[in-house]
Short mmCIF file of C-alpha atoms in Angstrom, two decimals:
data_model
loop_
_atom_site.label_atom_id
_atom_site.label_comp_id
_atom_site.label_asym_id
_atom_site.label_seq_id
_atom_site.Cartn_x
_atom_site.Cartn_y
_atom_site.Cartn_z
CA MET A 1 -18.40 2.82 27.80
CA ARG A 2 -18.47 2.31 23.93
CA SER A 3 -17.54 5.80 23.46
CA ASP A 4 -14.33 5.10 25.34
CA ASN A 5 -13.01 3.83 22.23
CA ALA A 6 -13.20 6.99 20.42
CA LYS A 7 -12.34 9.45 23.48
CA SER A 8 -10.15 7.62 26.00
CA GLY A 9 -6.50 6.92 26.32
CA MET A 10 -3.22 8.41 24.85
CA GLN A 11 -4.29 6.71 21.60
CA GLN A 12 -7.33 8.91 21.29
CA ALA A 13 -5.95 12.30 21.90
CA PRO A 14 -6.41 13.35 18.32
CA ALA A 15 -10.16 12.35 18.71
CA ARG A 16 -10.29 14.38 21.96
CA SER A 17 -8.86 17.60 20.28
CA LEU A 18 -11.80 17.08 17.67
CA PHE A 19 -14.31 16.69 20.34
CA ARG A 20 -12.99 19.91 21.95
CA ALA A 21 -13.24 21.62 18.55
CA LEU A 22 -16.88 20.68 18.92
CA GLY A 23 -16.97 22.79 22.06
CA LEU A 24 -17.51 19.83 24.28
CA THR A 25 -15.98 20.04 27.88
CA GLU A 26 -14.20 17.53 30.05
CA GLU A 27 -17.37 16.98 32.02
CA GLU A 28 -19.44 16.29 28.79
CA LEU A 29 -16.84 13.92 27.51
CA ALA A 30 -16.71 11.97 30.84
CA ARG A 31 -20.45 11.09 30.31
CA PRO A 32 -21.90 8.48 28.05
CA LEU A 33 -22.18 10.02 24.32
CA ILE A 34 -25.98 9.42 23.19
CA GLY A 35 -26.58 10.06 19.23
CA VAL A 36 -29.76 12.17 18.66
CA VAL A 37 -30.84 10.99 15.24
CA SER A 38 -32.87 14.02 13.80
CA SER A 39 -34.98 13.59 10.63
CA TYR A 40 -35.73 17.34 10.57
CA ASN A 41 -36.12 18.76 7.17
CA GLU A 42 -38.14 21.54 5.49
CA ILE A 43 -39.88 19.68 2.78
CA VAL A 44 -41.86 17.03 5.05
CA PRO A 45 -44.73 18.44 6.98
CA GLY A 46 -44.35 15.64 9.65
CA HIS A 47 -40.80 16.56 10.05
CA MET A 48 -40.78 20.44 10.29
CA ASN A 49 -41.27 20.32 13.88
CA LEU A 50 -38.50 17.90 14.70
CA ASP A 51 -36.15 20.47 15.48
CA LYS A 52 -38.20 21.18 18.74
CA ILE A 53 -38.28 17.50 19.46
CA VAL A 54 -34.70 17.29 19.24
CA GLU A 55 -34.01 19.96 21.61
CA ALA A 56 -36.32 18.48 23.86
CA VAL A 57 -34.65 15.05 23.72
CA LYS A 58 -31.31 16.71 24.21
CA GLN A 59 -32.48 18.18 27.31
CA GLY A 60 -33.89 14.95 28.76
CA VAL A 61 -30.61 13.34 27.98
CA ALA A 62 -28.58 15.99 29.80
CA MET A 63 -30.82 15.86 32.59
CA ALA A 64 -30.20 12.10 33.14
CA GLY A 65 -26.45 12.41 32.96
CA GLY A 66 -25.56 12.10 29.23
CA THR A 67 -24.14 14.13 26.49
CA PRO A 68 -26.50 14.39 23.49
CA ILE A 69 -24.98 14.88 20.03
CA VAL A 70 -27.31 15.33 17.12
CA PHE A 71 -26.82 13.81 13.74
CA PRO A 72 -29.20 13.82 10.56
CA ALA A 73 -31.40 11.10 8.90
CA ILE A 74 -33.27 11.89 5.53
CA ALA A 75 -37.07 11.61 5.00
CA VAL A 76 -39.12 11.76 1.73
CA CYS A 77 -42.51 13.35 1.89
CA ASP A 78 -44.93 10.62 0.18
CA GLY A 79 -47.67 12.98 -0.68
CA ILE A 80 -45.17 15.34 -2.45
CA ALA A 81 -43.46 12.43 -4.17
CA MET A 82 -46.61 10.87 -5.41
CA GLY A 83 -47.75 10.49 -8.75
CA HIS A 84 -44.33 11.04 -10.60
CA VAL A 85 -40.72 9.70 -10.66
CA GLY A 86 -40.32 10.87 -7.18
CA MET A 87 -42.15 8.11 -5.73
CA LYS A 88 -39.72 5.53 -7.17
CA TYR A 89 -37.29 7.14 -4.49
CA SER A 90 -39.54 6.65 -1.40
CA LEU A 91 -39.48 3.04 -0.36
CA VAL A 92 -35.75 2.87 -1.46
CA THR A 93 -34.82 5.57 1.24
CA ARG A 94 -35.63 3.17 4.03
CA ASP A 95 -32.47 1.12 3.40
CA LEU A 96 -30.40 4.41 2.85
CA ILE A 97 -31.38 5.53 6.30
CA ALA A 98 -30.59 2.25 8.09
CA ASP A 99 -27.10 2.06 6.50
CA SER A 100 -26.23 5.74 6.97
CA THR A 101 -27.27 5.39 10.60
CA GLU A 102 -25.43 2.27 11.04
CA CYS A 103 -22.48 4.25 9.76
CA MET A 104 -22.68 7.31 12.05
CA ALA A 105 -23.41 5.38 14.96
CA LEU A 106 -20.44 2.95 14.75
CA ALA A 107 -18.09 5.50 13.29
CA HIS A 108 -18.35 7.70 16.31
CA GLN A 109 -19.01 4.80 18.86
CA PHE A 110 -22.19 6.30 20.43
CA ASP A 111 -23.14 4.35 23.90
CA GLY A 112 -26.90 5.10 22.93
CA LEU A 113 -29.37 6.56 20.49
CA VAL A 114 -32.57 8.44 20.40
CA MET A 115 -34.27 8.07 17.06
CA ILE A 116 -36.60 11.17 15.90
CA PRO A 117 -38.49 9.83 12.99
CA ASN A 118 -42.03 10.55 11.74
CA CYS A 119 -43.03 9.63 8.16
CA ASP A 120 -43.41 6.54 6.13
CA LYS A 121 -39.93 4.99 5.37
CA ASN A 122 -38.09 7.09 8.16
CA VAL A 123 -39.66 5.03 10.86
CA PRO A 124 -38.95 1.51 9.67
CA GLY A 125 -35.57 2.56 8.39
CA LEU A 126 -34.47 3.79 11.94
CA LEU A 127 -36.10 0.73 13.70
CA MET A 128 -34.01 -1.42 11.15
CA ALA A 129 -30.80 0.33 12.13
CA ALA A 130 -31.84 -0.13 15.80
CA ALA A 131 -32.05 -3.63 15.44
CA ARG A 132 -29.01 -3.83 13.53
CA LEU A 133 -26.82 -1.78 15.86
CA ASN A 134 -28.31 -3.32 19.19
CA ILE A 135 -27.45 -0.56 21.33
CA PRO A 136 -29.57 1.10 23.90
CA THR A 137 -32.13 3.14 21.59
CA VAL A 138 -35.53 4.92 22.16
CA PHE A 139 -37.75 6.06 19.54
CA VAL A 140 -39.75 9.29 19.86
CA SER A 141 -41.74 10.55 16.77
CA GLY A 142 -42.77 14.07 15.81
CA GLY A 143 -46.55 12.97 16.25
CA PRO A 144 -49.76 13.17 13.89
CA MET A 145 -51.20 16.19 12.25
CA LEU A 146 -54.48 17.31 13.59
CA ALA A 147 -57.44 16.70 11.00
CA GLY A 148 -58.37 19.46 8.93
CA HIS A 149 -62.02 20.86 8.71
CA VAL A 150 -63.88 21.44 5.56
CA LYS A 151 -67.54 22.59 5.49
CA GLY A 152 -68.19 21.35 9.16
CA GLN A 153 -66.58 17.97 8.71
CA LYS A 154 -63.16 16.37 9.65
CA ARG A 155 -60.98 15.56 6.60
CA SER A 156 -57.61 14.33 5.93
CA LEU A 157 -55.05 14.04 3.13
CA SER A 158 -56.94 10.93 1.70
CA SER A 159 -60.18 13.01 0.90
CA MET A 160 -57.64 15.58 -0.72
CA PHE A 161 -56.59 12.90 -3.30
CA GLU A 162 -60.26 11.94 -3.52
CA ALA A 163 -61.26 15.58 -4.29
CA VAL A 164 -59.24 15.52 -7.19
CA GLY A 165 -61.03 12.34 -8.59
CA ALA A 166 -64.34 13.98 -7.87
CA TYR A 167 -63.19 17.13 -9.98
CA ALA A 168 -62.68 14.64 -12.85
CA ALA A 169 -65.97 13.08 -12.36
CA GLY A 170 -67.66 16.71 -12.54
CA THR A 171 -69.10 16.43 -8.74
CA MET A 172 -66.72 19.07 -7.55
CA THR A 173 -65.55 22.32 -8.73
CA ALA A 174 -61.80 23.68 -9.05
CA ASP A 175 -62.86 26.05 -6.16
CA ASP A 176 -64.12 23.18 -3.92
CA VAL A 177 -60.67 21.31 -4.49
CA GLU A 178 -58.79 24.47 -3.54
CA ASP A 179 -60.83 24.70 -0.69
CA PHE A 180 -59.77 21.28 0.45
CA ALA A 181 -56.23 22.15 -0.35
CA ASN A 182 -56.17 24.97 1.98
CA LYS A 183 -57.69 23.10 4.72
CA VAL A 184 -57.19 19.36 4.98
CA CYS A 185 -53.51 19.43 6.28
CA PRO A 186 -53.81 22.27 9.01
CA THR A 187 -50.94 21.60 11.04
CA CYS A 188 -47.34 20.16 11.02
CA GLY A 189 -47.23 16.24 11.62
CA SER A 190 -47.65 13.00 9.81
CA CYS A 191 -50.90 13.02 8.02
CA SER A 192 -54.04 12.68 10.39
CA GLY A 193 -55.36 9.00 9.65
CA MET A 194 -54.13 5.72 10.27
CA TYR A 195 -51.82 5.95 7.09
CA THR A 196 -48.44 4.34 7.04
CA ALA A 197 -46.41 7.05 9.15
CA ASN A 198 -48.93 6.81 12.00
CA SER A 199 -49.31 2.94 11.48
CA MET A 200 -45.40 2.59 12.01
CA ASN A 201 -45.52 5.02 15.05
CA CYS A 202 -47.98 3.13 16.61
CA LEU A 203 -46.41 -0.31 16.01
CA THR A 204 -43.21 1.30 17.44
CA GLU A 205 -45.22 1.74 20.59
CA VAL A 206 -46.44 -1.78 20.54
CA LEU A 207 -43.13 -3.18 19.73
CA GLY A 208 -41.76 -1.69 22.86
CA MET A 209 -39.27 0.90 21.22
CA GLY A 210 -41.30 4.00 22.13
CA LEU A 211 -43.02 5.54 25.09
CA GLN A 212 -46.72 5.50 25.86
CA GLY A 213 -48.29 8.17 23.41
CA ASN A 214 -45.30 7.94 20.74
CA GLY A 215 -48.04 7.03 18.11
CA THR A 216 -50.76 9.22 18.97
CA ILE A 217 -49.95 12.46 20.80
CA PRO A 218 -50.66 15.18 18.05
CA ALA A 219 -47.43 16.85 16.84
CA VAL A 220 -48.72 20.36 18.17
CA TYR A 221 -49.39 19.35 21.63
CA SER A 222 -47.05 20.41 24.24
CA GLU A 223 -47.33 16.76 25.66
CA ARG A 224 -45.28 15.86 22.80
CA ILE A 225 -42.30 18.04 24.04
CA ARG A 226 -42.74 16.33 27.38
CA LEU A 227 -42.72 12.92 25.99
CA ALA A 228 -39.37 13.84 24.05
CA LYS A 229 -37.62 14.89 27.20
CA HIS A 230 -38.84 11.49 28.82
CA ALA A 231 -37.36 9.78 25.83
CA GLY A 232 -34.11 11.53 26.49
CA MET A 233 -34.17 10.26 30.18
CA ALA A 234 -35.29 6.78 29.14
CA VAL A 235 -32.26 5.96 26.85
CA MET A 236 -30.08 6.70 29.89
CA ASP A 237 -31.98 4.31 32.12
CA MET A 238 -31.67 1.61 29.43
CA LEU A 239 -27.93 2.28 29.28
CA LYS A 240 -27.70 1.61 33.10
CA LYS A 241 -29.73 -1.33 32.73
CA ASN A 242 -28.29 -2.75 29.59
CA ILE A 243 -31.23 -2.93 27.82
CA CYS A 244 -30.77 -3.09 24.07
CA PRO A 245 -33.30 -3.22 21.02
CA ARG A 246 -32.88 -7.14 20.34
CA ASP A 247 -34.06 -7.65 24.19
CA ILE A 248 -37.25 -5.74 23.09
CA MET A 249 -37.72 -6.60 19.55
CA THR A 250 -37.97 -10.45 20.05
CA GLU A 251 -40.35 -12.80 17.76
CA ALA A 252 -42.97 -12.50 20.55
CA ALA A 253 -42.85 -8.62 20.21
CA PHE A 254 -43.37 -8.90 16.41
CA ARG A 255 -46.41 -11.23 16.88
CA ASN A 256 -47.64 -8.45 19.23
CA ALA A 257 -47.01 -5.89 16.63
CA LEU A 258 -48.87 -7.98 13.87
CA THR A 259 -51.74 -8.75 16.24
CA MET A 260 -52.11 -4.78 17.06
CA ASP A 261 -51.90 -4.21 13.20
CA MET A 262 -54.95 -6.18 12.75
CA ALA A 263 -56.91 -4.62 15.75
CA LEU A 264 -55.86 -1.03 14.74
CA GLY A 265 -56.43 -1.51 10.70
CA CYS A 266 -52.95 -0.19 9.97
CA SER A 267 -51.59 0.44 6.34
CA THR A 268 -50.74 -2.56 4.23
CA ASN A 269 -47.11 -1.04 4.17
CA SER A 270 -46.66 -2.60 7.55
CA MET A 271 -46.53 -5.75 5.79
CA LEU A 272 -43.48 -4.71 4.26
CA HIS A 273 -41.83 -3.00 7.00
CA LEU A 274 -42.35 -5.42 9.93
CA PRO A 275 -40.74 -8.48 7.93
CA ALA A 276 -37.78 -6.18 7.07
CA ILE A 277 -37.27 -4.84 10.77
CA ALA A 278 -37.63 -8.15 12.15
CA HIS A 279 -34.98 -9.55 9.53
CA GLU A 280 -32.39 -7.09 11.08
CA ALA A 281 -33.28 -8.25 14.49
CA GLY A 282 -32.70 -11.99 13.48
CA VAL A 283 -36.33 -12.72 13.56
CA GLU A 284 -38.16 -14.17 10.30
CA ILE A 285 -41.62 -13.24 9.71
CA ASN A 286 -43.51 -15.24 7.19
CA VAL A 287 -46.43 -13.30 5.68
CA ASP A 288 -48.64 -16.39 6.17
CA ILE A 289 -48.73 -15.86 9.81
CA ALA A 290 -50.82 -12.63 9.23
CA ASN A 291 -53.87 -14.57 8.27
CA GLU A 292 -53.31 -16.86 11.06
CA ILE A 293 -53.12 -13.65 13.61
CA SER A 294 -55.97 -12.06 11.66
CA ALA A 295 -58.47 -14.96 11.95
CA LYS A 296 -58.45 -14.68 15.75
CA THR A 297 -57.79 -10.88 16.05
CA PRO A 298 -60.97 -8.33 16.03
CA ASN A 299 -60.60 -5.08 14.05
CA LEU A 300 -61.44 -2.56 16.81
CA CYS A 301 -60.64 0.74 15.13
CA HIS A 302 -61.87 2.37 11.82
CA LEU A 303 -59.53 5.61 11.53
CA ALA A 304 -59.41 7.46 8.24
CA PRO A 305 -59.44 6.38 5.43
CA ALA A 306 -61.46 3.33 6.86
CA GLY A 307 -63.70 5.41 8.91
CA PRO A 308 -64.39 8.91 10.35
CA THR A 309 -62.19 8.91 13.26
CA TYR A 310 -58.68 10.50 13.23
CA MET A 311 -55.54 10.00 15.31
CA GLU A 312 -56.10 12.92 17.61
CA ASP A 313 -59.61 10.89 18.48
CA LEU A 314 -57.61 7.63 19.06
CA ASN A 315 -55.16 9.58 21.53
CA GLU A 316 -58.28 11.04 23.44
CA ALA A 317 -59.89 7.63 23.77
CA GLY A 318 -56.68 6.23 25.52
CA GLY A 319 -53.94 5.67 22.76
CA ILE A 320 -52.45 2.47 21.85
CA TYR A 321 -52.33 1.18 25.38
CA ALA A 322 -56.10 1.17 25.50
CA VAL A 323 -56.10 -0.69 22.25
CA MET A 324 -53.63 -3.17 23.83
CA LYS A 325 -55.65 -3.53 26.88
CA GLU A 326 -58.70 -4.39 24.89
CA ILE A 327 -57.08 -6.97 22.88
CA SER A 328 -55.30 -8.50 25.86
CA LYS A 329 -58.73 -9.49 27.28
CA LEU A 330 -58.45 -12.26 24.52
CA GLY A 331 -55.27 -13.33 25.73
CA LEU A 332 -53.66 -12.51 22.10
CA LEU A 333 -50.64 -10.33 23.32
CA ASN A 334 -47.44 -11.66 24.95
CA LEU A 335 -47.43 -9.23 28.19
CA ASP A 336 -44.10 -10.57 29.16
CA CYS A 337 -42.04 -8.71 26.57
CA MET A 338 -39.61 -5.88 27.71
CA THR A 339 -40.08 -2.36 26.43
CA VAL A 340 -37.77 0.90 26.69
CA THR A 341 -39.49 1.51 29.83
CA GLY A 342 -37.74 -1.20 31.69
CA LYS A 343 -40.96 -2.65 32.37
CA THR A 344 -43.06 -5.27 30.44
CA VAL A 345 -45.70 -4.83 28.18
CA GLY A 346 -48.57 -6.01 30.77
CA GLU A 347 -47.05 -3.63 33.23
CA ASN A 348 -47.20 -0.76 30.85
CA ILE A 349 -50.82 -1.50 30.07
CA ALA A 350 -52.18 -2.20 33.30
CA GLY A 351 -53.69 1.16 34.00
CA ALA A 352 -54.85 1.69 30.39
CA VAL A 353 -58.51 3.09 29.94
CA ASN A 354 -60.65 2.64 26.89
CA ARG A 355 -62.44 6.32 27.20
CA ASN A 356 -64.43 6.20 24.21
CA THR A 357 -65.88 2.96 22.73
CA ASP A 358 -67.09 4.43 19.56
CA VAL A 359 -63.27 5.16 18.58
CA ILE A 360 -61.88 1.92 20.27
CA ARG A 361 -64.49 -0.77 20.10
CA THR A 362 -64.56 -3.22 22.69
CA VAL A 363 -63.76 -6.79 21.92
CA GLU A 364 -67.30 -7.75 22.37
CA ASN A 365 -68.47 -5.27 19.66
CA PRO A 366 -65.65 -5.01 17.06
CA TYR A 367 -65.84 -3.89 13.53
CA SER A 368 -65.37 -7.30 12.27
CA ARG A 369 -64.28 -10.58 14.00
CA THR A 370 -61.06 -10.81 11.92
CA GLY A 371 -58.14 -8.40 11.63
CA GLY A 372 -57.80 -5.41 9.35
CA ILE A 373 -55.25 -6.89 6.77
CA ALA A 374 -55.56 -10.06 4.80
CA VAL A 375 -53.04 -12.03 2.66
CA LEU A 376 -54.48 -13.55 -0.45
CA ARG A 377 -53.12 -16.26 -2.60
CA GLY A 378 -54.03 -17.76 -5.90
CA ASN A 379 -52.78 -18.24 -9.53
CA LEU A 380 -52.60 -14.53 -9.81
CA ALA A 381 -50.32 -14.26 -6.78
CA PRO A 382 -48.90 -17.46 -5.93
CA ASP A 383 -46.42 -16.02 -3.36
CA SER A 384 -49.14 -13.59 -1.89
CA CYS A 385 -50.46 -10.30 -2.05
CA VAL A 386 -51.94 -8.03 0.58
CA VAL A 387 -55.32 -6.03 1.14
CA LYS A 388 -56.46 -3.55 4.04
CA ARG A 389 -59.70 -5.46 4.67
CA SER A 390 -60.88 -3.05 7.06
CA ALA A 391 -60.91 -0.24 4.38
CA VAL A 392 -62.96 -2.35 2.12
CA LEU A 393 -66.63 -1.95 1.50
CA PRO A 394 -68.73 -5.19 2.47
CA GLU A 395 -69.96 -5.36 -1.37
CA MET A 396 -66.45 -5.48 -2.45
CA LEU A 397 -65.24 -8.27 -0.08
CA LYS A 398 -65.87 -10.54 -3.04
CA HIS A 399 -65.77 -9.53 -6.78
CA GLU A 400 -65.27 -10.99 -10.21
CA GLY A 401 -64.81 -8.75 -13.40
CA PRO A 402 -62.92 -8.15 -16.55
CA ALA A 403 -59.18 -6.93 -16.12
CA ARG A 404 -58.40 -3.80 -17.42
CA VAL A 405 -54.46 -3.94 -17.94
CA PHE A 406 -51.66 -1.26 -17.56
CA ASP A 407 -48.08 -1.41 -17.50
CA CYS A 408 -47.62 1.72 -15.46
CA GLU A 409 -49.66 3.87 -12.94
CA GLU A 410 -49.69 6.86 -15.34
CA ASP A 411 -51.64 5.03 -18.14
CA ALA A 412 -54.13 3.68 -15.31
CA ILE A 413 -54.72 7.11 -13.93
CA ASP A 414 -55.52 8.45 -17.65
CA ALA A 415 -57.97 5.60 -18.37
CA ILE A 416 -59.89 6.34 -14.76
CA LYS A 417 -60.06 10.05 -14.95
CA GLY A 418 -60.86 9.51 -18.76
CA GLY A 419 -64.14 7.62 -17.83
CA LYS A 420 -62.78 4.44 -19.63
CA ILE A 421 -63.17 2.39 -16.39
CA VAL A 422 -66.66 1.24 -15.76
CA PRO A 423 -68.51 -0.54 -12.79
CA GLY A 424 -67.33 -4.19 -12.34
CA ASP A 425 -63.86 -3.65 -13.82
CA VAL A 426 -60.57 -4.87 -12.24
CA VAL A 427 -57.95 -2.35 -12.86
CA VAL A 428 -54.49 -4.24 -13.06
CA ILE A 429 -51.30 -2.16 -12.88
CA ARG A 430 -48.21 -4.13 -13.25
CA TYR A 431 -44.10 -3.43 -13.58
CA GLU A 432 -44.46 -1.37 -10.59
CA GLY A 433 -42.86 -3.80 -8.01
CA PRO A 434 -39.56 -3.45 -6.26
CA LYS A 435 -37.71 -4.27 -9.07
CA GLY A 436 -40.06 -3.42 -11.82
CA GLY A 437 -40.85 0.17 -10.85
CA PRO A 438 -37.99 -0.14 -9.47
CA GLY A 439 -38.95 1.04 -5.98
CA MET A 440 -42.38 -0.10 -5.72
CA ARG A 441 -44.38 3.24 -6.03
CA GLU A 442 -47.62 3.94 -3.79
CA MET A 443 -50.82 4.01 -5.75
CA LEU A 444 -52.63 6.49 -4.07
CA ASN A 445 -53.60 8.49 -7.04
CA PRO A 446 -55.19 5.59 -9.09
CA THR A 447 -57.04 4.39 -5.78
CA SER A 448 -58.30 7.83 -4.93
CA ALA A 449 -59.38 8.68 -8.61
CA ILE A 450 -61.50 5.23 -8.56
CA ALA A 451 -63.04 6.65 -5.20
CA GLY A 452 -63.70 10.09 -6.29
CA MET A 453 -65.28 9.01 -9.73
CA GLY A 454 -67.64 7.05 -7.46
CA LEU A 455 -66.48 3.86 -8.45
CA GLY A 456 -65.16 2.76 -5.17
CA ASP A 457 -68.09 0.30 -4.51
CA SER A 458 -67.69 -1.32 -7.86
CA VAL A 459 -64.03 -1.36 -9.24
CA ALA A 460 -61.18 -3.20 -7.64
CA LEU A 461 -57.34 -2.45 -8.22
CA ILE A 462 -54.65 -5.04 -8.10
CA THR A 463 -50.78 -4.36 -8.42
CA ASP A 464 -47.43 -5.54 -7.89
CA GLY A 465 -46.57 -2.18 -6.46
CA ARG A 466 -47.96 -0.91 -2.99
CA PHE A 467 -50.54 1.34 -1.55
CA SER A 468 -50.60 4.57 0.64
CA GLY A 469 -52.08 3.97 4.06
CA ALA A 470 -54.60 6.57 2.82
CA SER A 471 -55.75 4.28 0.20
CA ARG A 472 -59.12 2.52 0.63
CA GLY A 473 -61.27 0.25 -1.04
CA ALA A 474 -60.45 -3.43 -2.90
CA SER A 475 -57.01 -2.12 -3.53
CA ILE A 476 -54.77 -5.39 -3.51
CA GLY A 477 -51.18 -4.95 -3.83
CA HIS A 478 -47.65 -6.53 -3.20
CA VAL A 479 -48.56 -9.05 -5.90
CA CYS A 480 -45.77 -11.58 -5.64
CA PRO A 481 -43.83 -12.68 -8.02
CA GLU A 482 -43.94 -9.26 -9.50
CA ALA A 483 -44.19 -8.97 -13.42
CA ALA A 484 -40.57 -7.83 -13.79
CA VAL A 485 -39.36 -11.32 -12.46
CA GLY A 486 -41.79 -13.55 -14.37
CA GLY A 487 -44.96 -13.41 -12.01
CA PRO A 488 -48.24 -14.50 -13.62
CA ILE A 489 -49.49 -10.79 -13.25
CA GLY A 490 -47.29 -10.22 -16.17
CA LEU A 491 -49.65 -12.78 -18.20
CA VAL A 492 -52.84 -11.24 -17.59
CA GLN A 493 -54.48 -9.90 -20.86
CA GLU A 494 -57.28 -7.28 -21.32
CA GLY A 495 -60.78 -8.76 -20.51
CA ASP A 496 -59.34 -11.75 -18.57
CA ILE A 497 -61.84 -12.43 -15.68
CA ILE A 498 -60.22 -11.84 -12.47
CA SER A 499 -62.08 -13.59 -9.21
CA ILE A 500 -61.37 -11.92 -5.67
CA ASP A 501 -62.64 -13.35 -2.48
CA ILE A 502 -61.02 -11.43 0.48
CA ASN A 503 -62.66 -13.34 3.24
CA ALA A 504 -61.57 -16.79 1.66
CA ASN A 505 -58.11 -15.06 1.01
CA THR A 506 -58.02 -16.11 -2.77
CA ILE A 507 -57.42 -14.13 -5.96
CA ASN A 508 -57.20 -15.88 -9.31
CA VAL A 509 -57.43 -15.08 -13.04
CA LEU A 510 -59.89 -17.41 -14.52
CA VAL A 511 -57.69 -18.73 -17.25
CA SER A 512 -56.38 -22.48 -17.59
CA ASP A 513 -53.00 -23.45 -16.51
CA GLU A 514 -52.38 -24.44 -19.93
CA GLU A 515 -53.43 -21.03 -21.57
CA LEU A 516 -51.04 -19.57 -19.01
CA ALA A 517 -48.23 -21.59 -20.12
CA LYS A 518 -48.82 -20.97 -23.60
CA ARG A 519 -48.60 -17.23 -23.02
CA ARG A 520 -45.41 -17.53 -21.19
CA GLU A 521 -43.91 -19.09 -24.32
CA GLY A 522 -41.57 -16.43 -25.92
CA TRP A 523 -42.81 -13.97 -23.27
CA THR A 524 -39.96 -11.66 -21.71
CA PRO A 525 -40.68 -9.41 -18.75
CA LYS A 526 -40.20 -5.70 -19.28
CA MET A 527 -37.38 -3.99 -17.75
CA LYS A 528 -37.40 -0.05 -17.48
CA ASP A 529 -34.15 1.79 -18.10
CA VAL A 530 -32.83 3.22 -14.77
CA ASP A 531 -29.50 4.61 -13.48
CA GLY A 532 -27.83 5.72 -10.30
CA TYR A 533 -29.04 4.30 -6.90
CA LEU A 534 -32.21 2.84 -8.63
CA LYS A 535 -29.98 0.55 -10.72
CA ARG A 536 -28.13 -0.76 -7.96
CA TYR A 537 -31.31 -1.13 -5.76
CA ARG A 538 -33.22 -3.24 -8.35
CA ARG A 539 -30.13 -5.30 -8.50
CA GLN A 540 -30.36 -6.14 -4.68
CA VAL A 541 -33.76 -5.79 -3.71
CA THR A 542 -36.02 -8.87 -2.99
CA SER A 543 -39.76 -9.43 -3.26
CA ALA A 544 -42.47 -7.89 -1.26
CA ASP A 545 -43.16 -10.90 0.45
CA LYS A 546 -39.74 -10.99 2.07
CA GLY A 547 -40.14 -7.30 3.06
CA ALA A 548 -38.40 -5.88 0.12
CA VAL A 549 -34.97 -6.04 1.96
CA LEU A 550 -31.82 -5.96 0.19
CA ALA A 551 -29.93 -8.94 -0.59
CA ASP A 552 -26.63 -9.47 0.97
#
């Protein structure tokens, strides 16, 4: 056992004295030591229940003959961090989580790990750590929140942000907004739509790193506790069979994840996180394969914010395995990939049943014949940008209009809520990329303001920042190269005509190459003054099309 390095032999007698100080018995020290990585905290609604998940995992590990030992991981609540300097500290935590988990796991020589994440950067950060460490590891998330109910309709966090825009437009009262605030987030758990947290928990299940139900069983269900116990048992089985993350997270597994990303209509943030996780697993994902996969993968689910269904509905309809079973009919999944169950993908999904074809459409009757995410290119984004096509209204799949240019998110929000953005406009928010932000803030506030102001069917938004999975509409992010490193988005001027064709995968500013070259003469990208971790992060972070990983 790896843990023998820390606990066996005369050389490690001092370490044994410290293990005894923890209250561990000889019997416990004789067993494999399993690190239980707890993301519990009291600031993130998706994490406030993780103490119960931790206790269930510990029971599962102990029942299967291991000794569970808990250590922490951090997590930021994107919704609470949204719209101010706090959002600069969201994406950057992904790497802090990966690095600190690596440090803890190797310093203490754990034999295996059970990762307990739930929210946006916490899930990919721990997946990155798992790939890097390559010791037997199982994931079990805290589960999604139940949908809220306002005036007889199911609602979620995205409708809360849009309510603020509706208030600015004069179509909702302050009392209406407060009614939403009291009801849209009724339980603990990751917010109830197919936002980033739930996208990544579902894709963890697809990758084979989580058990069935990891992505969809609601946080408040006792079934989630049972799942956590089985996760603790599963890591012990993996240890016996010597199944490790890199046996699971292969190139074929990542192609499966991208395929299901398209079928489910996941958050555009998945296009940041999957390449970063793959990089740690020794697999390189080029964003170009997203369009290749999307071209042959039908979009089967329209969960909030794209449609009126929620994670609880997907769970009742059969969950991720049922969607995988549908997609497998087209031969688009590699069914031979290994998983944490010790079985292949094909074996896992063999008995899956689609119980509600209104929630999980069949491959014969998809929402669209192509996938939920599209990668665009053009003279505005030579290296790519990303849009959640499944959440774009049909009339906005092709759009042309004048640029309304802002060098930060706050200025754009003021203009939108101030009524200065009109139908046909293309809002451009720049200097919000990985280096320019720094930290690549999510733009849920401006996208929600556009929707709340009734402009969702007539205004597009383009940014070198990124979007929350709760964003909808013609919201195009991850523009590369970003403005801060000299990208063409930094050269766009007020009134320039921007042409977007999502189905054709193109995005261009209708300005000649000669004019752009002239603008570039003497132009210097802006760089914000930052200190502390953000300063170090900006120095190391790569572009969004590379997953915004940190350069060695």
